[in-house]
Amino acid sequence: MISREKHDRMANAIRFLSMDAVEKANSGHPGLPLGAADVATVLFSRYLKFNPKVPLWADRDRFVLSAGHGSMLIYSLLYLTGYEDMTIEDIKSFRQLGSKTAGHPEYGHASGIETTTGPLGQGIANAVGMAIAERKLAEEFGSDLQDHFTYVICGDGCLMEGISHEAIALAGHLKLNKLIVFWDDNNITIDGAVSLTDSTDQIARFQAVHWNTIRVDGHNPDEIAAAIESAQTSDRPTLIACKTVIGFGAPNKQGTHKVHGSPLGGDEIAAARTALNWDSEAFNIPADVLDAWRDAGLRSVPANKAWDDRMAASESAKKSEFMRRFAGELPSGLDSAIDTYKQKLAGSPPAIATRKASEDALEVINGLLPETFGGSADLTPSNNTKTSQMKSITPADFSGRYMHWGIREHGMAAAMNGITLHGGLIPYAGGFMIFSDYCRPSIRLAALMGIRVIHVLTHDSIGVGEDGPTHEPVEQMAALRAIPNLLVFRPADAVETAECWQAALKEQYRPSGLALTRQNLAPSRLDYVAENLCAKGAYELRSADNAKVSIFASGSEVELAVDAAEQLNGMGIAARVVSVPCFELFAEQPEHYRMSVIGDAPVKIAVEAAIRQGWDYFIGNDGVFIGMHSFGSSGPAKQLYKHFGITVEAIVEAAANRMDAVD
Amino acid sequence: MISREKHDRMANAIRFLSMDAVEKANSGHPGLPLGAADVATVLFSRYLKFNPKVPLWADRDRFVLSAGHGSMLIYSLLYLTGYEDMTIEDIKSFRQLGSKTAGHPEYGHASGIETTTGPLGQGIANAVGMAIAERKLAEEFGSDLQDHFTYVICGDGCLMEGISHEAIALAGHLKLNKLIVFWDDNNITIDGAVSLTDSTDQIARFQAVHWNTIRVDGHNPDEIAAAIESAQTSDRPTLIACKTVIGFGAPNKQGTHKVHGSPLGGDEIAAARTALNWDSEAFNIPADVLDAWRDAGLRSVPANKAWDDRMAASESAKKSEFMRRFAGELPSGLDSAIDTYKQKLAGSPPAIATRKASEDALEVINGLLPETFGGSADLTPSNNTKTSQMKSITPADFSGRYMHWGIREHGMAAAMNGITLHGGLIPYAGGFMIFSDYCRPSIRLAALMGIRVIHVLTHDSIGVGEDGPTHEPVEQMAALRAIPNLLVFRPADAVETAECWQAALKEQYRPSGLALTRQNLAPSRLDYVAENLCAKGAYELRSADNAKVSIFASGSEVELAVDAAEQLNGMGIAARVVSVPCFELFAEQPEHYRMSVIGDAPVKIAVEAAIRQGWDYFIGNDGVFIGMHSFGSSGPAKQLYKHFGITVEAIVEAAANRMDAVD
């Protein structure tokens, strides 16, 4: 039992580290760490299962600071509880270039940071993914190896963002009872009081999506503790609404938006030292308090040891599978399985849509990789994401591997991030490519964190047809390619689709998106080639001696490029075709390879049923681009291609005209 | 009073037009129009205030089909009630290229389509904006000119999307009591029953955000009518939960997801004709039914006449102001006011952040344009969007012109679309540029619809500094430039900021985004030039005879380009500078202008603290790009610029090196 006095001193350690670090940086957000210090202290000192010496212990409780601007809360906790890679020097270099202690918590900067937060609402949805992963893996490996809680601290901003609705509705539906969310209910946002913009009864709101709800005084350790204990036994996820004072302890500014996002100033900090009876200098934690915190950091060592023992006693196949899965390593058979599949396709590959080709490739992959975790944002029959191995998950039964995410693209993408961050599973899920816009913030965060999450983006162009411009991607290829560290694949046929899947799966530290067609495509890769050509980003698909014309194309437009090249060659104009399934991987190839693929034909043409942006890398700004220059339209797909001038004839004509000019 | 039999026949007219049109197109969604036909019939035949002969009557009720896939519902209603530009031929050409009757309702295709819907959830949020506009304009012009309801039909998908939470929480907070939402509660989504993915108690959910809620049998006209009448007198927005059978009337398929998004097939339609006792051929509406519908279309003619009379009786200044505002015409004084402001800046323009320059320009604009409607997504002190004229709106008082939107970027952007679509106001609002990702689907729809909505996107680069990569735009410039029909401005100083605001306001049929800095900038435009140079997209800021180096830059990097050019000129390397505040407007200039601005200097360099994508248009793929090649980092802004190599020295060095190569 921790006395009230000891609790207060432990919580105040967080408060002073936070206000002093913000002051030193002359930048940052003291409001949340001061306000939520009591909640965090109760959680970390009495309930959270974690071991600072083994930060990646697979059965640790996960803690997500969804209100990421309060990053000093988590940095303080990591330092105080004894994570070895979070030193007092790291605290002192808060928000400095190259420091671990970035303005917002950055996954990978230091142990114990489970996810990158800051963009509001993301953390809650990440946590839903973590809780899904826990429940799924407990089902698969048993509760002796997976049995932990996922805790979140969120603020009013997280709960105003729409993504929070998607996340909590799904969590309530799935009865994720090991998810416990603390709402730092401090009534304050940047513009002023929450009452300026919102009147939501959050308790009623969470009850409407079937959460367990508890109200506590967020500065009363006993109430907080009782709430956590009650939440731990709930059959539903729990919201603990913690009424707090933002900036608690800053006597003249607390409870106002002045403490939210600016340093308190020397005078106010001095006043806080007096008010809270804290006589240590900045960054000095009294020995008794540091000892208490370090003890808290040791609290789960026996549990960790017991888990190690259970792990050691597990049968060896289970143990090695568990370890492989948490290491994120693929089973050895993937390459040969894809190779076998490619050999099977050779000679007479089917003329199918790449969404169907994706299903076929997934049929191979899912049969081999038990860690793939499929799903769709209510477009299962359209995305072709559910293969024969994929049984649907239900609230009562997590033995399946397929999640019906509902019409919740944003929540889905953020939860997929959480699943990968948790470890043990490789999530993929489908949506219409146009709705990548709905989940773009989460895709970006996957790229920033460097985690393997795979988005199946079907209906990737005006090939959508009758659904019209609201559903036809035009700028989404360019917009996704713009995100650093994201691989965007656009395969042209069944062989390329399999290769792109293979390449995406092998990228442990990058997310991928596969842009796939609704419409059937003629196969372009007819012969078997052992090498994964798509993994090189672009490659010569049809060669020509002394080529005068190079045609670069991706996905559904490769068949047009191939036909055009044939016509041009028939006309005596030597033309070659380069298939470009992935810009990002191509840019990483050695220069000599890139030069040879781009080639030196005087006429360069790029063809993609999307905007030009990005293609100048291949064709220069004097090259010919055949694609979209506006939004799409509603009509049969073939008519749209003709209407927008993306045809074999247009390519041939452009090449011939340009040949006249360069001759 | 409409008898039950007459009601049924009127509703069945919608049903058969819908199923026959989908069948003929061999594509489309019969489920919603069949299921919601009774609700729509009650609304349109007895309550909706509209005049098909005067479709833009400013005081009409607004009707939004948020579940846009059910587009045949609205097309049927428009045809049946007598909109002259919706003929039976238009219905027959459903989903055909060039038709008015696109797959999803497209704003501008035909009268009576108040907004483009299809991306789910957008319509509800548009409607919130319309209801805000109505209340604001009623306050301003009086209820004799503005006093109408806004009605929405939405589906389960709309309510699952996160944007719905943002929209309904705001509507409940603001007590938008003239907003009435019908929820087509049919239990079905594409993947199957709603229970597969969701357990939300929607009534409880809406009550948690202070809505009035009513449950009805969605096939019982009396219940629907009573609910509407009750809703009309509520002091809060109303949700009418209408329990319906999806595909009602298709005897073998109704109530299942088979009717959602595919033609019913000839057999099923024949069975429906029998079941509903409908013996007319496809596209033939029996005379009694068509007469009844046309009568319904005439129902509001007296109200329209009375409104015309009130308008005619209004004082002439009020009348002309009302008409100007609804025509979207700017007052004549804007140009001269901006000109005066530019003259005032000339000579010693201030070294301020462009977010501050934006506030200064808005101070001029808001003083002159009573129609500007400001706001921010809880970043008012950071976005600098609230000028002296802007009083905050509160639930009780709409006399102000400034909306605290809360932490709801997506709902805000969609509501801004609704405000513009309503007419009478020009909305602008601020957010951090990084969070343009959160509202991208709504920005895209503004571009697709071609409407004037202005996004103030501050904190536009690594200049954000300590908040780090989650808050630093890197790819957002490129991603926004990728959206067709959107103008993306990035001004370099106070003069350019004023010009960009002027240009954005003058674009009645395009949305704009202004990318603005957090950090102060040295002014680049020192002398007064009458012409709005930013409206040309790019222009020569510093000239040089026989320039060997052209430096292209935007926004905060223009000052670097100017300094670098000075250094190069001092080194004997003739260098010029082109400021590029808007790619899109530049691309629309005559070729000779574009050629002269791009110039023929052998060395071309582009500088922008963002990714390269798009800049090859200016510099070619062999040009030098100085900018970002990764995500940003957390640290003081000036250190970040140095760390990422975006400096005067880097520009000078690159130019000198390249000169050696071309010499």
PDB file of C-alpha atoms in Angstrom, chain A residues 25 27 29 95-98 102-104 106 116-122 156-157 159-166 169-170 173 189-192 195-201 204-205 208-210 376 378-381 404-410 434-435 437-438 440-441 444-445 447-448 466-467 469-476 478-479 481-485 611 613-614 616-621 630-631 633-636 639-640 643, chain B residues 25 27 29 95-98 102-104 106 116-122 156-157 159-166 169-170 173 189-192 195-201 204-205 208-210 376 378-381 404-410 434-435 437-438 440-441 444-445 447-448 466-467 469-476 478-479 481-485 611 613-614 616-621 630-631 633-636 639-640 643:
ATOM      1  CA  ALA A  25      13.005  23.750 -23.522  1.00  0.00           C
ATOM      2  CA  SER A  27       8.380  24.934 -25.300  1.00  0.00           C
ATOM      3  CA  HIS A  29       2.691  21.312 -22.684  1.00  0.00           C
ATOM      4  CA  ARG A  95      12.313  18.859 -27.455  1.00  0.00           C
ATOM      5  CA  GLN A  96      15.899  19.287 -28.638  1.00  0.00           C
ATOM      6  CA  LEU A  97      17.103  18.110 -32.006  1.00  0.00           C
ATOM      7  CA  GLY A  98      18.156  14.479 -31.912  1.00  0.00           C
ATOM      8  CA  ALA A 102      10.673  14.711 -28.794  1.00  0.00           C
ATOM      9  CA  GLY A 103       7.803  17.158 -28.542  1.00  0.00           C
ATOM     10  CA  HIS A 104       5.363  14.293 -28.886  1.00  0.00           C
ATOM     11  CA  GLU A 106       7.830   8.986 -30.866  1.00  0.00           C
ATOM     12  CA  THR A 116       3.630   7.717 -31.660  1.00  0.00           C
ATOM     13  CA  THR A 117       0.890  10.064 -30.559  1.00  0.00           C
ATOM     14  CA  GLY A 118       0.072  13.715 -30.947  1.00  0.00           C
ATOM     15  CA  PRO A 119      -2.488  13.767 -33.750  1.00  0.00           C
ATOM     16  CA  LEU A 120      -5.490  13.521 -31.488  1.00  0.00           C
ATOM     17  CA  GLY A 121      -7.652  10.448 -31.221  1.00  0.00           C
ATOM     18  CA  GLN A 122      -5.093   8.149 -32.821  1.00  0.00           C
ATOM     19  CA  ASP A 156     -11.037  16.118 -24.492  1.00  0.00           C
ATOM     20  CA  GLY A 157      -9.448  16.582 -27.913  1.00  0.00           C
ATOM     21  CA  LEU A 159     -12.822  12.442 -27.635  1.00  0.00           C
ATOM     22  CA  MET A 160     -13.940  15.242 -29.955  1.00  0.00           C
ATOM     23  CA  GLU A 161     -12.121  13.799 -32.950  1.00  0.00           C
ATOM     24  CA  GLY A 162     -14.308  11.565 -35.078  1.00  0.00           C
ATOM     25  CA  ILE A 163     -11.865   8.694 -34.966  1.00  0.00           C
ATOM     26  CA  SER A 164     -12.723   8.258 -31.292  1.00  0.00           C
ATOM     27  CA  HIS A 165     -16.280   7.349 -32.237  1.00  0.00           C
ATOM     28  CA  GLU A 166     -15.123   4.681 -34.655  1.00  0.00           C
ATOM     29  CA  ALA A 169     -18.007   1.864 -31.057  1.00  0.00           C
ATOM     30  CA  LEU A 170     -15.913  -1.032 -32.307  1.00  0.00           C
ATOM     31  CA  HIS A 173     -19.156  -4.027 -29.975  1.00  0.00           C
ATOM     32  CA  THR A 189      -8.968  23.165 -24.660  1.00  0.00           C
ATOM     33  CA  ILE A 190      -6.792  25.677 -26.449  1.00  0.00           C
ATOM     34  CA  ASP A 191      -9.611  28.049 -27.322  1.00  0.00           C
ATOM     35  CA  GLY A 192     -10.916  28.048 -23.754  1.00  0.00           C
ATOM     36  CA  SER A 195     -18.146  24.338 -22.901  1.00  0.00           C
ATOM     37  CA  LEU A 196     -17.227  26.758 -25.689  1.00  0.00           C
ATOM     38  CA  THR A 197     -17.444  23.929 -28.222  1.00  0.00           C
ATOM     39  CA  ASP A 198     -18.912  20.824 -26.700  1.00  0.00           C
ATOM     40  CA  SER A 199     -21.702  19.666 -24.418  1.00  0.00           C
ATOM     41  CA  THR A 200     -21.281  15.923 -24.844  1.00  0.00           C
ATOM     42  CA  ASP A 201     -22.238  13.753 -21.905  1.00  0.00           C
ATOM     43  CA  ALA A 204     -23.793   8.567 -21.683  1.00  0.00           C
ATOM     44  CA  ARG A 205     -21.931   8.486 -24.976  1.00  0.00           C
ATOM     45  CA  ALA A 208     -24.433   4.091 -25.772  1.00  0.00           C
ATOM     46  CA  VAL A 209     -21.644   1.984 -27.252  1.00  0.00           C
ATOM     47  CA  HIS A 210     -21.751  -0.462 -24.372  1.00  0.00           C
ATOM     48  CA  SER A 376     -12.219  -4.808 -44.591  1.00  0.00           C
ATOM     49  CA  ASP A 378     -17.429  -3.163 -44.875  1.00  0.00           C
ATOM     50  CA  LEU A 379     -16.315  -3.949 -48.406  1.00  0.00           C
ATOM     51  CA  THR A 380     -15.383  -7.590 -48.071  1.00  0.00           C
ATOM     52  CA  PRO A 381     -17.070  -8.723 -51.296  1.00  0.00           C
ATOM     53  CA  HIS A 404     -15.320  -6.860 -40.173  1.00  0.00           C
ATOM     54  CA  TRP A 405     -14.202  -3.372 -39.277  1.00  0.00           C
ATOM     55  CA  GLY A 406     -17.438  -1.673 -40.209  1.00  0.00           C
ATOM     56  CA  ILE A 407     -17.627   1.583 -42.117  1.00  0.00           C
ATOM     57  CA  ARG A 408     -14.729   2.951 -40.130  1.00  0.00           C
ATOM     58  CA  GLU A 409     -11.685   3.449 -42.355  1.00  0.00           C
ATOM     59  CA  HIS A 410      -9.906   5.775 -39.963  1.00  0.00           C
ATOM     60  CA  ILE A 434     -10.597   6.733 -52.603  1.00  0.00           C
ATOM     61  CA  PHE A 435     -11.205   6.311 -48.903  1.00  0.00           C
ATOM     62  CA  ASP A 437      -8.258   9.910 -47.701  1.00  0.00           C
ATOM     63  CA  TYR A 438     -10.432   9.005 -44.720  1.00  0.00           C
ATOM     64  CA  ARG A 440      -4.622   9.147 -44.243  1.00  0.00           C
ATOM     65  CA  PRO A 441      -3.531  10.400 -40.798  1.00  0.00           C
ATOM     66  CA  ARG A 444       1.051   8.577 -42.237  1.00  0.00           C
ATOM     67  CA  LEU A 445       1.690   7.533 -38.654  1.00  0.00           C
ATOM     68  CA  ALA A 447       5.002   5.385 -42.149  1.00  0.00           C
ATOM     69  CA  LEU A 448       6.464   7.669 -39.500  1.00  0.00           C
ATOM     70  CA  GLU A 466     -20.554   4.204 -62.671  1.00  0.00           C
ATOM     71  CA  ASP A 467     -19.990   5.144 -59.043  1.00  0.00           C
ATOM     72  CA  PRO A 469     -15.970  10.948 -59.232  1.00  0.00           C
ATOM     73  CA  THR A 470     -16.686  10.662 -55.509  1.00  0.00           C
ATOM     74  CA  HIS A 471     -15.454   7.090 -55.730  1.00  0.00           C
ATOM     75  CA  GLU A 472     -12.750   7.372 -58.395  1.00  0.00           C
ATOM     76  CA  PRO A 473      -9.189   7.944 -57.227  1.00  0.00           C
ATOM     77  CA  VAL A 474      -7.429  10.514 -59.361  1.00  0.00           C
ATOM     78  CA  GLU A 475      -4.958  12.190 -57.028  1.00  0.00           C
ATOM     79  CA  GLN A 476      -4.694   9.393 -54.456  1.00  0.00           C
ATOM     80  CA  ALA A 478       0.297  10.880 -56.005  1.00  0.00           C
ATOM     81  CA  ALA A 479      -0.928  11.751 -52.533  1.00  0.00           C
ATOM     82  CA  ARG A 481       3.370   8.337 -52.954  1.00  0.00           C
ATOM     83  CA  ALA A 482       3.998  11.683 -51.274  1.00  0.00           C
ATOM     84  CA  ILE A 483       4.051  10.099 -47.806  1.00  0.00           C
ATOM     85  CA  PRO A 484       7.665   9.350 -46.852  1.00  0.00           C
ATOM     86  CA  ASN A 485       8.460   5.736 -45.982  1.00  0.00           C
ATOM     87  CA  ILE A 611      -2.595  12.745 -62.259  1.00  0.00           C
ATOM     88  CA  GLN A 613       2.452  14.512 -60.336  1.00  0.00           C
ATOM     89  CA  GLY A 614       5.546  12.389 -59.668  1.00  0.00           C
ATOM     90  CA  ASP A 616       8.361  13.591 -64.293  1.00  0.00           C
ATOM     91  CA  TYR A 617      10.963  11.556 -62.434  1.00  0.00           C
ATOM     92  CA  PHE A 618      10.728   9.064 -65.313  1.00  0.00           C
ATOM     93  CA  ILE A 619       9.839  11.188 -68.299  1.00  0.00           C
ATOM     94  CA  GLY A 620      11.082  14.670 -67.413  1.00  0.00           C
ATOM     95  CA  ASN A 621       8.891  17.712 -67.654  1.00  0.00           C
ATOM     96  CA  SER A 630      -9.413  16.431 -63.641  1.00  0.00           C
ATOM     97  CA  PHE A 631     -11.797  14.491 -61.491  1.00  0.00           C
ATOM     98  CA  SER A 633     -16.991  10.926 -64.092  1.00  0.00           C
ATOM     99  CA  SER A 634     -19.867   8.486 -63.759  1.00  0.00           C
ATOM    100  CA  GLY A 635     -20.285   5.999 -66.588  1.00  0.00           C
ATOM    101  CA  PRO A 636     -19.193   2.573 -67.754  1.00  0.00           C
ATOM    102  CA  GLN A 639     -16.306   4.668 -71.884  1.00  0.00           C
ATOM    103  CA  LEU A 640     -14.540   6.687 -69.211  1.00  0.00           C
ATOM    104  CA  HIS A 643     -13.608   9.899 -72.664  1.00  0.00           C
TER     105      HIS A 643
ATOM    106  CA  ALA B  25     -27.971   0.923 -65.991  1.00  0.00           C
ATOM    107  CA  SER B  27     -25.464  -0.772 -61.899  1.00  0.00           C
ATOM    108  CA  HIS B  29     -28.131   0.786 -55.347  1.00  0.00           C
ATOM    109  CA  ARG B  95     -25.133   6.336 -64.408  1.00  0.00           C
ATOM    110  CA  GLN B  96     -24.331   6.970 -68.054  1.00  0.00           C
ATOM    111  CA  LEU B  97     -21.448   9.134 -69.151  1.00  0.00           C
ATOM    112  CA  GLY B  98     -22.436  12.789 -69.291  1.00  0.00           C
ATOM    113  CA  ALA B 102     -24.553  10.231 -61.910  1.00  0.00           C
ATOM    114  CA  GLY B 103     -23.927   7.235 -59.697  1.00  0.00           C
ATOM    115  CA  HIS B 104     -23.938   9.506 -56.677  1.00  0.00           C
ATOM    116  CA  GLU B 106     -23.436  15.531 -57.928  1.00  0.00           C
ATOM    117  CA  THR B 116     -22.464  16.014 -53.608  1.00  0.00           C
ATOM    118  CA  THR B 117     -22.706  12.945 -51.423  1.00  0.00           C
ATOM    119  CA  GLY B 118     -21.443   9.399 -51.522  1.00  0.00           C
ATOM    120  CA  PRO B 119     -18.413   9.458 -49.237  1.00  0.00           C
ATOM    121  CA  LEU B 120     -20.323   8.493 -46.119  1.00  0.00           C
ATOM    122  CA  GLY B 121     -20.997  10.888 -43.294  1.00  0.00           C
ATOM    123  CA  GLN B 122     -20.240  14.001 -45.322  1.00  0.00           C
ATOM    124  CA  ASP B 156     -25.895   3.193 -40.943  1.00  0.00           C
ATOM    125  CA  GLY B 157     -22.675   3.907 -42.794  1.00  0.00           C
ATOM    126  CA  LEU B 159     -23.445   7.036 -38.525  1.00  0.00           C
ATOM    127  CA  MET B 160     -20.470   4.688 -38.246  1.00  0.00           C
ATOM    128  CA  GLU B 161     -18.064   7.158 -39.848  1.00  0.00           C
ATOM    129  CA  GLY B 162     -16.231   9.297 -37.322  1.00  0.00           C
ATOM    130  CA  ILE B 163     -17.236  12.515 -39.019  1.00  0.00           C
ATOM    131  CA  SER B 164     -20.801  11.893 -37.859  1.00  0.00           C
ATOM    132  CA  HIS B 165     -19.683  12.194 -34.260  1.00  0.00           C
ATOM    133  CA  GLU B 166     -18.037  15.537 -34.886  1.00  0.00           C
ATOM    134  CA  ALA B 169     -21.804  16.737 -31.201  1.00  0.00           C
ATOM    135  CA  LEU B 170     -21.457  20.226 -32.630  1.00  0.00           C
ATOM    136  CA  HIS B 173     -24.006  21.814 -28.625  1.00  0.00           C
ATOM    137  CA  THR B 189     -24.472  -3.015 -44.607  1.00  0.00           C
ATOM    138  CA  ILE B 190     -22.426  -4.492 -47.427  1.00  0.00           C
ATOM    139  CA  ASP B 191     -20.742  -7.135 -45.310  1.00  0.00           C
ATOM    140  CA  GLY B 192     -24.060  -8.267 -43.829  1.00  0.00           C
ATOM    141  CA  SER B 195     -24.843  -6.510 -35.901  1.00  0.00           C
ATOM    142  CA  LEU B 196     -21.727  -7.935 -37.531  1.00  0.00           C
ATOM    143  CA  THR B 197     -19.853  -4.715 -36.803  1.00  0.00           C
ATOM    144  CA  ASP B 198     -21.835  -2.455 -34.543  1.00  0.00           C
ATOM    145  CA  SER B 199     -23.981  -2.494 -31.433  1.00  0.00           C
ATOM    146  CA  THR B 200     -24.419   1.230 -30.975  1.00  0.00           C
ATOM    147  CA  ASP B 201     -27.638   2.384 -29.348  1.00  0.00           C
ATOM    148  CA  ALA B 204     -28.793   6.909 -26.607  1.00  0.00           C
ATOM    149  CA  ARG B 205     -25.822   8.165 -28.596  1.00  0.00           C
ATOM    150  CA  ALA B 208     -25.705  11.970 -25.169  1.00  0.00           C
ATOM    151  CA  VAL B 209     -25.047  14.929 -27.468  1.00  0.00           C
ATOM    152  CA  HIS B 210     -28.363  16.555 -26.607  1.00  0.00           C
ATOM    153  CA  SER B 376     -10.782  27.519 -36.077  1.00  0.00           C
ATOM    154  CA  ASP B 378      -9.559  24.905 -31.452  1.00  0.00           C
ATOM    155  CA  LEU B 379      -6.436  26.739 -32.564  1.00  0.00           C
ATOM    156  CA  THR B 380      -7.645  30.310 -32.588  1.00  0.00           C
ATOM    157  CA  PRO B 381      -4.577  31.792 -30.881  1.00  0.00           C
ATOM    158  CA  HIS B 404     -15.153  27.751 -32.321  1.00  0.00           C
ATOM    159  CA  TRP B 405     -15.402  24.467 -34.170  1.00  0.00           C
ATOM    160  CA  GLY B 406     -13.756  22.378 -31.478  1.00  0.00           C
ATOM    161  CA  ILE B 407     -11.177  19.715 -32.201  1.00  0.00           C
ATOM    162  CA  ARG B 408     -13.137  18.565 -35.215  1.00  0.00           C
ATOM    163  CA  GLU B 409     -11.234  19.286 -38.429  1.00  0.00           C
ATOM    164  CA  HIS B 410     -13.259  16.899 -40.545  1.00  0.00           C
ATOM    165  CA  ILE B 434      -0.717  18.839 -40.895  1.00  0.00           C
ATOM    166  CA  PHE B 435      -4.326  18.224 -39.986  1.00  0.00           C
ATOM    167  CA  ASP B 437      -5.055  15.164 -43.601  1.00  0.00           C
ATOM    168  CA  TYR B 438      -7.889  14.851 -41.094  1.00  0.00           C
ATOM    169  CA  ARG B 440      -9.000  15.858 -46.735  1.00  0.00           C
ATOM    170  CA  PRO B 441     -12.184  14.095 -47.869  1.00  0.00           C
ATOM    171  CA  ARG B 444     -11.719  17.150 -51.970  1.00  0.00           C
ATOM    172  CA  LEU B 445     -15.493  17.421 -52.118  1.00  0.00           C
ATOM    173  CA  ALA B 447     -12.954  20.993 -55.049  1.00  0.00           C
ATOM    174  CA  LEU B 448     -15.201  18.524 -56.828  1.00  0.00           C
ATOM    175  CA  GLU B 466       9.664  21.478 -31.278  1.00  0.00           C
ATOM    176  CA  ASP B 467       6.271  19.846 -31.818  1.00  0.00           C
ATOM    177  CA  PRO B 469       7.245  15.258 -37.109  1.00  0.00           C
ATOM    178  CA  THR B 470       3.660  14.486 -36.115  1.00  0.00           C
ATOM    179  CA  HIS B 471       2.945  18.198 -36.479  1.00  0.00           C
ATOM    180  CA  GLU B 472       5.283  19.134 -39.333  1.00  0.00           C
ATOM    181  CA  PRO B 473       3.862  19.084 -42.842  1.00  0.00           C
ATOM    182  CA  VAL B 474       6.273  17.530 -45.294  1.00  0.00           C
ATOM    183  CA  GLU B 475       4.098  15.929 -47.941  1.00  0.00           C
ATOM    184  CA  GLN B 476       0.970  18.034 -47.379  1.00  0.00           C
ATOM    185  CA  ALA B 478       2.217  18.065 -52.653  1.00  0.00           C
ATOM    186  CA  ALA B 479      -0.821  16.163 -51.457  1.00  0.00           C
ATOM    187  CA  ARG B 481      -1.638  20.409 -54.847  1.00  0.00           C
ATOM    188  CA  ALA B 482      -2.630  16.984 -56.142  1.00  0.00           C
ATOM    189  CA  ILE B 483      -6.339  17.680 -55.604  1.00  0.00           C
ATOM    190  CA  PRO B 484      -7.849  18.928 -58.867  1.00  0.00           C
ATOM    191  CA  ASN B 485      -9.560  22.320 -58.725  1.00  0.00           C
ATOM    192  CA  ILE B 611       9.027  17.152 -50.691  1.00  0.00           C
ATOM    193  CA  GLN B 613       6.967  16.116 -55.875  1.00  0.00           C
ATOM    194  CA  GLY B 614       5.505  18.623 -58.329  1.00  0.00           C
ATOM    195  CA  ASP B 616       9.917  19.191 -61.645  1.00  0.00           C
ATOM    196  CA  TYR B 617       7.376  21.239 -63.569  1.00  0.00           C
ATOM    197  CA  PHE B 618       9.644  24.223 -62.930  1.00  0.00           C
ATOM    198  CA  ILE B 619      13.120  22.724 -62.757  1.00  0.00           C
ATOM    199  CA  GLY B 620      12.878  19.497 -64.728  1.00  0.00           C
ATOM    200  CA  ASN B 621      14.019  16.200 -63.330  1.00  0.00           C
ATOM    201  CA  SER B 630      11.943  12.508 -45.042  1.00  0.00           C
ATOM    202  CA  PHE B 631       9.708  13.322 -42.132  1.00  0.00           C
ATOM    203  CA  SER B 633      12.060  16.204 -36.414  1.00  0.00           C
ATOM    204  CA  SER B 634      11.546  17.820 -33.026  1.00  0.00           C
ATOM    205  CA  GLY B 635      13.802  20.762 -32.209  1.00  0.00           C
ATOM    206  CA  PRO B 636      14.085  24.509 -32.546  1.00  0.00           C
ATOM    207  CA  GLN B 639      18.203  24.123 -36.096  1.00  0.00           C
ATOM    208  CA  LEU B 640      15.838  21.965 -38.122  1.00  0.00           C
ATOM    209  CA  HIS B 643      19.767  19.924 -40.000  1.00  0.00           C
TER     210      HIS B 643
END
